[in-house]
Short mmCIF file of N, CA, C and O and ligand atoms in Angstrom, two decimals:
data_model
loop_
_atom_site.label_atom_id
_atom_site.label_comp_id
_atom_site.label_asym_id
_atom_site.label_seq_id
_atom_site.Cartn_x
_atom_site.Cartn_y
_atom_site.Cartn_z
N MET A 1500 6.88 -55.27 40.40
CA MET A 1500 8.47 -55.37 40.23
C MET A 1500 8.88 -56.25 37.96
O MET A 1500 7.26 -57.22 38.26
N THR A 1501 9.22 -55.39 37.29
CA THR A 1501 9.86 -55.71 36.02
C THR A 1501 9.77 -57.63 35.61
O THR A 1501 10.69 -57.89 36.33
N ASN A 1502 9.08 -57.77 35.52
CA ASN A 1502 8.75 -59.27 34.54
C ASN A 1502 9.58 -59.71 33.20
O ASN A 1502 9.34 -59.33 32.59
N TRP A 1503 10.86 -60.04 33.50
CA TRP A 1503 12.15 -60.38 33.19
C TRP A 1503 11.31 -61.31 31.10
O TRP A 1503 11.83 -61.27 30.56
N ASP A 1504 10.82 -62.37 31.79
CA ASP A 1504 9.96 -63.29 31.04
C ASP A 1504 8.86 -62.72 29.59
O ASP A 1504 8.60 -63.96 28.61
N THR A 1505 8.47 -61.89 29.92
CA THR A 1505 7.92 -60.68 29.40
C THR A 1505 8.36 -59.48 28.49
O THR A 1505 9.32 -59.23 29.20
N PRO A 1506 8.42 -59.13 27.13
CA PRO A 1506 8.60 -58.01 27.11
C PRO A 1506 8.12 -56.83 27.11
O PRO A 1506 6.92 -57.36 27.28
N GLY A 1507 8.84 -55.02 27.10
CA GLY A 1507 8.28 -54.35 27.12
C GLY A 1507 9.36 -53.70 27.54
O GLY A 1507 10.32 -53.71 27.50
N LEU A 1508 8.70 -52.12 28.41
CA LEU A 1508 9.27 -51.18 28.22
C LEU A 1508 9.67 -51.04 29.80
O LEU A 1508 9.40 -51.05 30.88
N VAL A 1509 10.86 -50.69 30.18
CA VAL A 1509 12.09 -50.07 30.87
C VAL A 1509 11.93 -49.29 31.39
O VAL A 1509 12.55 -48.30 30.66
N ASP A 1510 12.05 -48.30 32.13
CA ASP A 1510 12.36 -46.99 32.86
C ASP A 1510 14.24 -47.31 32.76
O ASP A 1510 14.73 -47.81 33.19
N ILE A 1511 14.82 -46.49 32.02
CA ILE A 1511 16.01 -46.44 32.02
C ILE A 1511 16.26 -45.25 32.74
O ILE A 1511 16.26 -43.85 33.20
N PRO A 1512 17.16 -45.56 34.27
CA PRO A 1512 16.95 -43.72 35.62
C PRO A 1512 18.44 -43.55 34.46
O PRO A 1512 18.63 -43.74 33.76
N ALA A 1513 18.38 -42.17 34.79
CA ALA A 1513 19.10 -40.79 34.44
C ALA A 1513 19.31 -39.92 35.24
O ALA A 1513 18.31 -39.30 36.63
N VAL A 1514 20.30 -39.32 35.84
CA VAL A 1514 20.63 -38.06 36.09
C VAL A 1514 20.54 -36.45 36.02
O VAL A 1514 20.92 -36.76 34.53
N ARG A 1515 19.64 -36.13 35.11
CA ARG A 1515 18.96 -35.05 35.28
C ARG A 1515 19.58 -33.65 35.79
O ARG A 1515 19.46 -33.69 36.55
N ASP A 1516 19.83 -32.99 35.15
CA ASP A 1516 20.42 -31.00 35.65
C ASP A 1516 20.58 -30.47 34.73
O ASP A 1516 20.47 -31.12 33.53
N HIS A 1517 20.84 -28.81 34.90
CA HIS A 1517 20.57 -27.34 33.31
C HIS A 1517 22.04 -28.14 32.56
O HIS A 1517 21.87 -28.12 31.71
N LEU A 1518 22.67 -28.87 32.34
CA LEU A 1518 23.50 -29.49 31.96
C LEU A 1518 23.30 -30.84 31.34
O LEU A 1518 23.92 -31.33 30.37
N GLY A 1519 21.53 -31.32 31.09
CA GLY A 1519 21.62 -32.41 30.51
C GLY A 1519 21.00 -33.25 31.22
O GLY A 1519 21.10 -33.48 32.52
N ALA A 1520 20.96 -34.33 30.96
CA ALA A 1520 20.93 -35.56 31.39
C ALA A 1520 21.79 -37.00 31.06
O ALA A 1520 22.71 -37.18 29.58
N LEU A 1521 21.66 -37.72 32.06
CA LEU A 1521 23.32 -39.01 32.15
C LEU A 1521 22.72 -40.80 32.68
O LEU A 1521 22.31 -40.22 33.53
N GLY A 1522 21.88 -40.98 31.36
CA GLY A 1522 22.09 -42.25 31.28
C GLY A 1522 22.55 -43.52 32.42
O GLY A 1522 23.47 -43.58 31.89
N VAL A 1523 22.08 -44.25 32.99
CA VAL A 1523 22.87 -44.65 33.93
C VAL A 1523 22.34 -46.62 33.44
O VAL A 1523 20.86 -46.69 34.40
N VAL A 1524 23.20 -47.39 33.12
CA VAL A 1524 22.41 -49.14 33.92
C VAL A 1524 23.59 -49.84 34.34
O VAL A 1524 25.53 -49.66 33.80
N GLU A 1525 23.89 -50.35 34.70
CA GLU A 1525 25.09 -50.98 36.21
C GLU A 1525 24.12 -52.30 37.03
O GLU A 1525 22.57 -52.44 36.45
N LYS A 1526 25.22 -52.45 37.63
CA LYS A 1526 24.16 -53.83 37.37
C LYS A 1526 23.24 -53.96 38.77
O LYS A 1526 22.70 -52.96 38.70
N ASP A 1527 22.17 -55.05 37.79
CA ASP A 1527 21.52 -55.30 38.05
C ASP A 1527 19.78 -54.16 37.50
O ASP A 1527 18.89 -54.18 37.86
N LEU A 1528 20.36 -52.98 37.36
CA LEU A 1528 19.49 -51.56 37.52
C LEU A 1528 19.60 -50.83 35.56
O LEU A 1528 21.41 -50.07 35.76
N PRO A 1529 18.90 -51.29 35.07
CA PRO A 1529 17.28 -52.20 35.59
C PRO A 1529 17.49 -53.34 34.61
O PRO A 1529 16.90 -54.49 34.22
N PHE A 1530 18.26 -53.55 34.35
CA PHE A 1530 19.01 -55.31 33.74
C PHE A 1530 19.37 -56.10 34.50
O PHE A 1530 20.50 -56.11 34.74
N PRO A 1531 18.89 -57.11 34.96
CA PRO A 1531 18.93 -57.50 36.51
C PRO A 1531 20.07 -59.54 35.70
O PRO A 1531 19.29 -60.14 36.05
N PHE A 1532 20.61 -59.48 34.45
CA PHE A 1532 21.43 -59.82 34.53
C PHE A 1532 23.54 -59.78 34.39
O PHE A 1532 22.80 -58.79 34.02
N PRO A 1533 23.69 -60.39 33.90
CA PRO A 1533 25.55 -60.01 33.99
C PRO A 1533 25.64 -59.49 32.87
O PRO A 1533 24.61 -59.67 31.86
N ILE A 1534 25.75 -58.28 32.90
CA ILE A 1534 26.63 -57.90 31.31
C ILE A 1534 27.34 -58.27 30.80
O ILE A 1534 28.75 -57.79 31.37
N LYS A 1535 27.88 -59.10 29.59
CA LYS A 1535 28.58 -59.81 29.36
C LYS A 1535 29.36 -59.42 28.11
O LYS A 1535 29.96 -59.55 27.41
N ARG A 1536 28.13 -58.91 27.73
CA ARG A 1536 28.91 -58.03 26.18
C ARG A 1536 27.01 -56.55 25.75
O ARG A 1536 26.23 -57.03 26.44
N VAL A 1537 27.90 -55.45 25.15
CA VAL A 1537 27.29 -54.20 25.19
C VAL A 1537 27.76 -54.14 23.27
O VAL A 1537 28.34 -54.30 22.79
N TYR A 1538 26.43 -53.98 22.84
CA TYR A 1538 27.28 -53.79 21.27
C TYR A 1538 25.94 -52.20 20.70
O TYR A 1538 24.86 -52.43 21.32
N PHE A 1539 26.28 -51.97 19.71
CA PHE A 1539 25.47 -50.91 19.28
C PHE A 1539 25.42 -50.86 17.66
O PHE A 1539 26.47 -50.90 16.51
N LEU A 1540 24.20 -50.35 16.77
CA LEU A 1540 23.79 -50.40 15.96
C LEU A 1540 23.66 -48.70 15.30
O LEU A 1540 22.86 -48.02 16.00
N TYR A 1541 24.28 -48.84 13.97
CA TYR A 1541 24.17 -47.20 14.06
C TYR A 1541 24.29 -47.71 12.33
O TYR A 1541 25.48 -48.68 12.02
N GLY A 1542 24.40 -45.99 11.93
CA GLY A 1542 24.58 -45.87 10.33
C GLY A 1542 24.04 -47.04 10.12
O GLY A 1542 23.77 -47.39 8.22
N VAL A 1543 22.28 -46.88 10.03
CA VAL A 1543 21.63 -47.69 9.94
C VAL A 1543 20.63 -47.14 8.46
O VAL A 1543 19.74 -46.75 9.15
N PRO A 1544 20.40 -47.42 7.38
CA PRO A 1544 19.66 -47.36 5.55
C PRO A 1544 18.45 -47.04 6.53
O PRO A 1544 17.89 -48.19 7.69
N ALA A 1545 17.38 -46.60 5.77
CA ALA A 1545 16.14 -46.02 6.24
C ALA A 1545 14.78 -47.35 5.94
O ALA A 1545 14.28 -47.42 6.61
N ASP A 1546 15.74 -47.90 5.13
CA ASP A 1546 14.43 -48.73 4.68
C ASP A 1546 15.26 -50.33 4.74
O ASP A 1546 14.70 -51.24 4.06
N ALA A 1547 16.64 -50.05 6.04
CA ALA A 1547 17.50 -51.30 6.05
C ALA A 1547 16.01 -52.24 7.33
O ALA A 1547 15.97 -51.36 8.37
N VAL A 1548 15.67 -53.27 7.37
CA VAL A 1548 14.98 -54.31 8.55
C VAL A 1548 16.85 -55.30 8.64
O VAL A 1548 17.16 -56.14 8.44
N ARG A 1549 16.65 -54.99 10.68
CA ARG A 1549 17.58 -55.94 11.09
C ARG A 1549 17.33 -57.13 12.26
O ARG A 1549 15.56 -56.98 12.06
N GLY A 1550 17.77 -57.92 12.35
CA GLY A 1550 17.65 -58.67 13.11
C GLY A 1550 16.73 -60.37 12.60
O GLY A 1550 18.22 -60.49 11.89
N SER A 1551 15.45 -60.25 12.08
CA SER A 1551 15.66 -60.96 11.59
C SER A 1551 15.65 -62.52 12.01
O SER A 1551 15.83 -63.90 11.63
N HIS A 1552 15.77 -62.46 13.59
CA HIS A 1552 16.52 -63.90 13.88
C HIS A 1552 15.60 -63.91 15.23
O HIS A 1552 15.04 -63.11 15.80
N ALA A 1553 15.72 -64.98 16.22
CA ALA A 1553 15.60 -65.10 18.06
C ALA A 1553 16.72 -65.60 18.42
O ALA A 1553 17.19 -66.45 17.85
N HIS A 1554 16.58 -65.78 20.22
CA HIS A 1554 17.66 -66.41 20.64
C HIS A 1554 16.69 -67.19 21.31
O HIS A 1554 16.06 -67.01 21.96
N LYS A 1555 18.15 -68.54 21.86
CA LYS A 1555 17.08 -69.59 22.57
C LYS A 1555 17.43 -68.90 23.70
O LYS A 1555 16.44 -69.37 24.69
N ALA A 1556 19.07 -68.78 24.02
CA ALA A 1556 19.24 -67.69 25.72
C ALA A 1556 19.39 -66.82 25.73
O ALA A 1556 18.72 -66.56 27.16
N LEU A 1557 19.75 -65.45 25.05
CA LEU A 1557 20.52 -64.59 25.23
C LEU A 1557 19.01 -63.37 25.34
O LEU A 1557 17.35 -64.03 24.89
N ASN A 1558 18.42 -62.90 26.88
CA ASN A 1558 18.32 -62.08 27.12
C ASN A 1558 19.02 -60.64 26.36
O ASN A 1558 20.36 -60.36 26.82
N GLN A 1559 18.09 -59.68 26.28
CA GLN A 1559 18.69 -58.06 26.39
C GLN A 1559 17.22 -56.74 25.96
O GLN A 1559 16.85 -57.00 26.53
N LEU A 1560 18.55 -55.37 26.68
CA LEU A 1560 17.76 -54.58 26.58
C LEU A 1560 18.01 -53.73 25.57
O LEU A 1560 19.49 -53.24 25.11
N ILE A 1561 17.94 -53.20 24.78
CA ILE A 1561 17.03 -52.17 23.51
C ILE A 1561 17.05 -50.70 23.49
O ILE A 1561 15.63 -50.46 24.24
N ILE A 1562 18.40 -49.79 24.31
CA ILE A 1562 17.71 -48.85 24.35
C ILE A 1562 18.18 -47.57 22.48
O ILE A 1562 18.97 -48.25 22.21
N ALA A 1563 17.41 -47.29 22.86
CA ALA A 1563 17.07 -45.87 21.32
C ALA A 1563 18.52 -45.06 22.13
O ALA A 1563 17.20 -43.77 22.07
N VAL A 1564 19.55 -44.66 22.28
CA VAL A 1564 20.33 -43.19 22.67
C VAL A 1564 20.68 -42.30 21.89
O VAL A 1564 20.29 -41.23 22.72
N SER A 1565 19.65 -42.43 20.67
CA SER A 1565 19.66 -41.58 19.59
C SER A 1565 18.53 -42.17 18.85
O SER A 1565 18.56 -43.31 18.03
N GLY A 1566 17.15 -40.78 18.23
CA GLY A 1566 16.84 -41.15 17.14
C GLY A 1566 15.66 -42.50 17.49
O GLY A 1566 15.62 -41.84 19.02
N SER A 1567 15.61 -42.86 16.79
CA SER A 1567 14.16 -43.84 16.77
C SER A 1567 14.18 -44.85 15.79
O SER A 1567 14.84 -44.44 14.81
N PHE A 1568 13.89 -46.25 16.16
CA PHE A 1568 13.70 -47.17 15.39
C PHE A 1568 12.19 -48.11 16.02
O PHE A 1568 11.00 -48.13 17.35
N VAL A 1569 12.11 -48.90 14.72
CA VAL A 1569 10.62 -49.75 15.37
C VAL A 1569 11.08 -51.64 15.29
O VAL A 1569 12.19 -51.68 15.25
N VAL A 1570 11.20 -51.75 16.98
CA VAL A 1570 11.05 -53.17 16.76
C VAL A 1570 9.75 -54.08 17.24
O VAL A 1570 8.82 -53.30 18.24
N GLU A 1571 10.14 -55.21 16.23
CA GLU A 1571 8.47 -55.77 16.30
C GLU A 1571 9.13 -57.28 17.54
O GLU A 1571 9.99 -57.74 16.83
N LEU A 1572 8.20 -57.67 18.00
CA LEU A 1572 8.94 -58.89 18.98
C LEU A 1572 7.18 -59.74 18.38
O LEU A 1572 6.17 -60.06 18.16
N ASP A 1573 7.66 -61.10 17.68
CA ASP A 1573 6.59 -62.13 17.59
C ASP A 1573 7.15 -63.77 18.56
O ASP A 1573 8.63 -64.03 18.48
N ASN A 1574 6.43 -63.92 18.98
CA ASN A 1574 6.80 -65.06 19.95
C ASN A 1574 6.08 -66.21 18.84
O ASN A 1574 6.02 -67.93 19.37
N GLY A 1575 5.85 -65.69 18.18
CA GLY A 1575 5.67 -67.58 17.40
C GLY A 1575 4.28 -67.54 16.86
O GLY A 1575 2.91 -67.92 15.84
N THR A 1576 3.05 -66.79 17.58
CA THR A 1576 2.06 -66.96 18.05
C THR A 1576 1.09 -64.98 17.28
O THR A 1576 0.11 -64.87 17.57
N GLU A 1577 1.68 -64.43 18.06
CA GLU A 1577 1.56 -63.09 18.35
C GLU A 1577 2.80 -62.10 18.26
O GLU A 1577 4.22 -62.19 18.85
N LYS A 1578 2.07 -60.74 16.98
CA LYS A 1578 3.07 -60.08 17.34
C LYS A 1578 2.60 -58.87 17.73
O LYS A 1578 1.90 -57.81 17.89
N THR A 1579 3.96 -57.80 18.62
CA THR A 1579 3.58 -56.65 19.09
C THR A 1579 5.05 -55.78 18.07
O THR A 1579 5.81 -55.88 18.36
N SER A 1580 4.24 -54.10 18.37
CA SER A 1580 5.24 -53.36 17.84
C SER A 1580 5.57 -52.61 19.44
O SER A 1580 5.23 -51.78 20.13
N TYR A 1581 6.82 -51.71 18.99
CA TYR A 1581 7.39 -50.94 20.12
C TYR A 1581 8.12 -49.96 19.39
O TYR A 1581 9.02 -50.32 18.89
N ASP A 1582 7.56 -48.90 19.55
CA ASP A 1582 8.28 -47.66 18.65
C ASP A 1582 9.63 -46.89 20.03
O ASP A 1582 9.17 -46.17 21.11
N LEU A 1583 9.86 -47.41 19.62
CA LEU A 1583 12.05 -46.60 20.31
C LEU A 1583 12.53 -45.47 20.09
O LEU A 1583 12.67 -44.91 18.95
N HIS A 1584 12.24 -44.05 21.02
CA HIS A 1584 12.54 -43.59 20.57
C HIS A 1584 12.79 -42.02 21.64
O HIS A 1584 13.34 -41.28 21.35
N SER A 1585 13.64 -42.46 22.56
CA SER A 1585 13.94 -42.14 23.49
C SER A 1585 14.58 -42.89 24.77
O SER A 1585 14.63 -43.85 25.15
N PRO A 1586 16.06 -42.55 24.81
CA PRO A 1586 17.24 -43.17 25.98
C PRO A 1586 16.23 -43.18 26.54
O PRO A 1586 17.09 -43.81 27.98
N ASP A 1587 15.11 -42.37 27.76
CA ASP A 1587 14.60 -42.37 28.79
C ASP A 1587 13.96 -44.00 29.20
O ASP A 1587 13.72 -44.72 30.38
N LYS A 1588 13.77 -45.30 27.73
CA LYS A 1588 12.64 -46.30 27.95
C LYS A 1588 13.65 -47.40 27.48
O LYS A 1588 14.40 -47.31 26.40
N GLY A 1589 13.66 -48.77 27.59
CA GLY A 1589 14.35 -48.83 27.90
C GLY A 1589 13.58 -50.50 26.75
O GLY A 1589 12.19 -49.97 27.48
N LEU A 1590 13.70 -51.14 25.66
CA LEU A 1590 12.40 -53.08 25.98
C LEU A 1590 13.63 -54.21 26.04
O LEU A 1590 14.68 -54.32 25.63
N ARG A 1591 13.46 -54.68 27.21
CA ARG A 1591 13.50 -56.26 28.11
C ARG A 1591 12.91 -57.29 26.25
O ARG A 1591 11.75 -56.68 25.99
N VAL A 1592 13.75 -57.36 25.39
CA VAL A 1592 13.70 -58.88 25.23
C VAL A 1592 14.26 -60.23 25.12
O VAL A 1592 15.35 -60.25 25.69
N PRO A 1593 13.24 -60.18 25.95
CA PRO A 1593 13.25 -62.61 26.68
C PRO A 1593 13.95 -62.62 25.95
O PRO A 1593 13.98 -62.60 24.57
N PRO A 1594 14.44 -64.40 25.59
CA PRO A 1594 14.97 -65.00 24.74
C PRO A 1594 13.71 -65.76 24.36
O PRO A 1594 11.88 -65.42 24.27
N GLY A 1595 13.19 -66.38 23.19
CA GLY A 1595 12.49 -66.76 22.16
C GLY A 1595 11.71 -66.09 21.24
O GLY A 1595 10.57 -65.97 21.46
N TYR A 1596 12.34 -64.48 21.60
CA TYR A 1596 11.71 -63.67 20.62
C TYR A 1596 11.62 -63.44 19.02
O TYR A 1596 13.50 -63.32 19.00
N TRP A 1597 11.56 -63.66 17.58
CA TRP A 1597 11.41 -63.34 16.51
C TRP A 1597 11.20 -61.96 16.69
O TRP A 1597 10.84 -61.43 16.58
N ARG A 1598 12.59 -60.82 16.78
CA ARG A 1598 12.29 -59.64 16.93
C ARG A 1598 12.87 -59.32 15.06
O ARG A 1598 13.65 -59.53 14.38
N THR A 1599 13.19 -58.23 14.73
CA THR A 1599 12.87 -57.24 13.85
C THR A 1599 13.19 -56.09 13.80
O THR A 1599 12.68 -55.34 15.14
N LEU A 1600 14.30 -54.96 13.44
CA LEU A 1600 14.30 -53.47 13.46
C LEU A 1600 14.34 -52.80 12.91
O LEU A 1600 14.76 -53.37 11.56
N SER A 1601 12.98 -52.23 12.58
CA SER A 1601 13.96 -51.30 11.48
C SER A 1601 12.72 -49.75 11.00
O SER A 1601 13.09 -49.14 12.52
N ASN A 1602 12.91 -49.18 10.42
CA ASN A 1602 11.88 -47.89 10.31
C ASN A 1602 13.05 -47.00 11.21
O ASN A 1602 12.68 -46.19 12.47
N PHE A 1603 14.56 -47.09 10.88
CA PHE A 1603 15.54 -46.01 11.69
C PHE A 1603 15.91 -45.22 11.46
O PHE A 1603 15.25 -44.79 10.07
N SER A 1604 15.25 -43.85 12.34
CA SER A 1604 15.47 -41.90 11.79
C SER A 1604 17.39 -42.23 11.76
O SER A 1604 17.87 -42.77 11.88
N SER A 1605 17.46 -41.37 10.93
CA SER A 1605 18.38 -40.44 10.71
C SER A 1605 19.05 -40.84 11.42
O SER A 1605 18.45 -39.50 12.64
N GLY A 1606 20.58 -41.24 11.93
CA GLY A 1606 20.83 -40.39 12.91
C GLY A 1606 20.90 -41.42 14.17
O GLY A 1606 21.49 -41.66 15.27
N ALA A 1607 19.86 -42.24 14.16
CA ALA A 1607 18.99 -43.34 15.27
C ALA A 1607 20.60 -44.09 15.65
O ALA A 1607 21.54 -45.18 14.50
N ALA A 1608 20.34 -44.45 16.72
CA ALA A 1608 21.24 -45.88 17.65
C ALA A 1608 21.07 -46.13 18.34
O ALA A 1608 20.15 -45.89 19.18
N ALA A 1609 20.50 -47.93 17.88
CA ALA A 1609 20.20 -48.77 19.81
C ALA A 1609 21.62 -49.28 20.55
O ALA A 1609 22.41 -50.36 19.64
N LEU A 1610 21.39 -49.17 21.25
CA LEU A 1610 22.16 -49.60 21.95
C LEU A 1610 21.65 -50.82 22.58
O LEU A 1610 21.02 -51.39 23.28
N VAL A 1611 22.89 -51.86 23.26
CA VAL A 1611 21.99 -53.21 23.22
C VAL A 1611 23.05 -53.56 24.48
O VAL A 1611 24.25 -53.93 23.84
N PHE A 1612 22.10 -54.30 25.75
CA PHE A 1612 22.93 -54.89 26.07
C PHE A 1612 22.61 -56.17 26.79
O PHE A 1612 21.08 -56.80 26.42
N ALA A 1613 23.73 -57.60 26.46
CA ALA A 1613 22.93 -58.42 26.78
C ALA A 1613 23.42 -59.70 27.21
O ALA A 1613 25.06 -59.47 27.90
N SER A 1614 22.96 -60.50 28.32
CA SER A 1614 23.27 -60.97 29.00
C SER A 1614 24.33 -62.83 29.05
O SER A 1614 24.72 -62.61 29.88
N GLU A 1615 24.38 -62.47 27.46
CA GLU A 1615 25.49 -63.77 26.91
C GLU A 1615 26.47 -63.11 25.60
O GLU A 1615 26.51 -62.19 25.70
N GLU A 1616 28.03 -64.02 26.04
CA GLU A 1616 28.57 -63.66 25.08
C GLU A 1616 27.69 -63.94 23.67
O GLU A 1616 27.06 -65.09 23.14
N TYR A 1617 28.65 -63.48 22.61
CA TYR A 1617 28.00 -63.96 20.98
C TYR A 1617 28.51 -65.32 21.26
O TYR A 1617 29.76 -65.63 21.22
N ASP A 1618 27.47 -65.84 20.21
CA ASP A 1618 26.79 -67.51 20.46
C ASP A 1618 26.30 -67.48 18.78
O ASP A 1618 24.96 -66.80 19.39
N PRO A 1619 26.75 -67.49 17.85
CA PRO A 1619 25.79 -67.90 16.63
C PRO A 1619 24.75 -68.82 16.89
O PRO A 1619 24.00 -69.03 16.43
N THR A 1620 25.42 -69.91 17.82
CA THR A 1620 24.52 -71.23 17.78
C THR A 1620 23.14 -71.29 18.99
O THR A 1620 21.98 -71.74 19.27
N ASP A 1621 23.19 -69.75 19.63
CA ASP A 1621 22.14 -69.09 20.67
C ASP A 1621 20.99 -68.74 20.03
O ASP A 1621 19.85 -67.92 19.17
N TYR A 1622 21.23 -68.03 17.99
CA TYR A 1622 20.50 -67.46 16.91
C TYR A 1622 19.60 -69.05 16.00
O TYR A 1622 20.31 -69.42 16.08
N ILE A 1623 18.54 -68.82 16.37
CA ILE A 1623 17.45 -69.29 15.25
C ILE A 1623 17.16 -68.72 14.09
O ILE A 1623 17.09 -67.32 14.17
N ARG A 1624 18.10 -68.63 12.56
CA ARG A 1624 17.62 -67.76 11.44
C ARG A 1624 17.16 -67.99 10.61
O ARG A 1624 16.21 -67.05 10.28
N ASP A 1625 16.01 -69.13 10.91
CA ASP A 1625 14.53 -69.73 9.97
C ASP A 1625 13.58 -69.90 10.44
O ASP A 1625 13.38 -70.51 12.15
N TYR A 1626 12.58 -68.67 9.42
CA TYR A 1626 11.37 -68.34 10.96
C TYR A 1626 10.30 -69.87 11.19
O TYR A 1626 9.61 -70.24 12.19
N GLU A 1627 10.87 -70.56 10.03
CA GLU A 1627 9.82 -71.67 10.44
C GLU A 1627 10.15 -72.82 11.32
O GLU A 1627 9.77 -73.12 11.98
N GLU A 1628 11.33 -72.73 11.54
CA GLU A 1628 12.29 -72.79 12.43
C GLU A 1628 11.93 -72.71 13.79
O GLU A 1628 11.74 -73.50 14.65
N PHE A 1629 12.32 -71.59 14.26
CA PHE A 1629 11.90 -70.66 15.35
C PHE A 1629 10.38 -71.18 15.90
O PHE A 1629 10.26 -71.06 16.67
N VAL A 1630 8.89 -70.84 14.77
CA VAL A 1630 8.08 -71.54 15.33
C VAL A 1630 7.61 -72.87 15.15
O VAL A 1630 7.42 -73.21 16.54
N SER A 1631 7.89 -73.95 15.02
CA SER A 1631 8.57 -74.59 14.97
C SER A 1631 8.98 -75.19 16.52
O SER A 1631 8.59 -75.53 17.40
N TRP A 1632 10.42 -74.50 16.70
CA TRP A 1632 10.51 -74.61 18.59
C TRP A 1632 10.09 -73.95 19.63
O TRP A 1632 9.82 -73.99 20.37
N SER A 1633 9.33 -72.44 19.27
CA SER A 1633 8.57 -72.27 19.86
C SER A 1633 7.26 -72.38 20.35
O SER A 1633 6.45 -72.54 21.68
N GLN A 1634 7.47 -73.88 19.45
CA GLN A 1634 5.52 -74.68 20.17
C GLN A 1634 6.20 -75.84 20.77
O GLN A 1634 5.04 -76.72 21.55
N LYS A 1635 7.61 -76.56 21.04
CA LYS A 1635 7.92 -77.04 21.92
C LYS A 1635 7.11 -76.81 23.37
O LYS A 1635 7.97 -76.24 23.68
P1 TYD B 1731 22.96 -59.63 13.89
O1 TYD B 1731 22.92 -60.44 15.35
O2 TYD B 1731 22.86 -60.68 12.84
O3 TYD B 1731 22.83 -58.70 13.56
P2 TYD B 1731 21.27 -57.98 13.30
O4 TYD B 1731 20.78 -59.37 14.39
O5 TYD B 1731 21.28 -56.37 14.11
O6 TYD B 1731 21.00 -58.24 12.15
O7 TYD B 1731 25.72 -58.99 13.60
C1 TYD B 1731 25.13 -59.02 12.51
C2 TYD B 1731 26.39 -59.62 12.65
O8 TYD B 1731 27.93 -59.35 13.35
C3 TYD B 1731 27.21 -60.78 12.12
O9 TYD B 1731 27.50 -60.86 11.33
C4 TYD B 1731 26.87 -61.33 13.54
C5 TYD B 1731 28.08 -60.54 13.27
N1 TYD B 1731 28.30 -60.29 15.38
C6 TYD B 1731 29.08 -60.17 16.45
O10 TYD B 1731 29.87 -60.74 15.75
N2 TYD B 1731 28.95 -60.11 17.21
C7 TYD B 1731 28.20 -59.66 18.26
O11 TYD B 1731 27.99 -59.64 19.60
C8 TYD B 1731 26.66 -59.18 17.66
C9 TYD B 1731 24.92 -59.17 18.08
C10 TYD B 1731 26.94 -59.75 15.62
#
């Protein structure tokens, strides 16, 4: 069973036939949280770095529905990079991870499912503050 306490790649179910593929994210599959928000990043310049923050409570599922980009996750002591380049894989991002998104290819789109409504107070935007918070 997938452990949503840790980051990692999850399979995104898809219905495939000779007409192409239809990816599906629905109740609990594969995101076992209420989907309170869906947002997407697109038109990101190749040299842009997005993210650079952590969340205290938010769980997310990030899918490269078009093109590719790199997500680096940092728990305060260890960093892991994930190359997202296929709509049939998603990255689970639990709370408590500093994330940066970079190396967006031309035409890349990141689709994000979120377990909570938008809440600026759930963000930690200062890295030193994040490291102190993560060590509590
Ligand atoms: P932010 O989360 O900082 O984006 P990223 O980490 O990808 O760079 O959000 C960018 C801006 O968009 C910021 O002003 C907050 C706003 N925003 C919303 O209004 N609603 C949302 O659901 C999200 C994710 C961001």
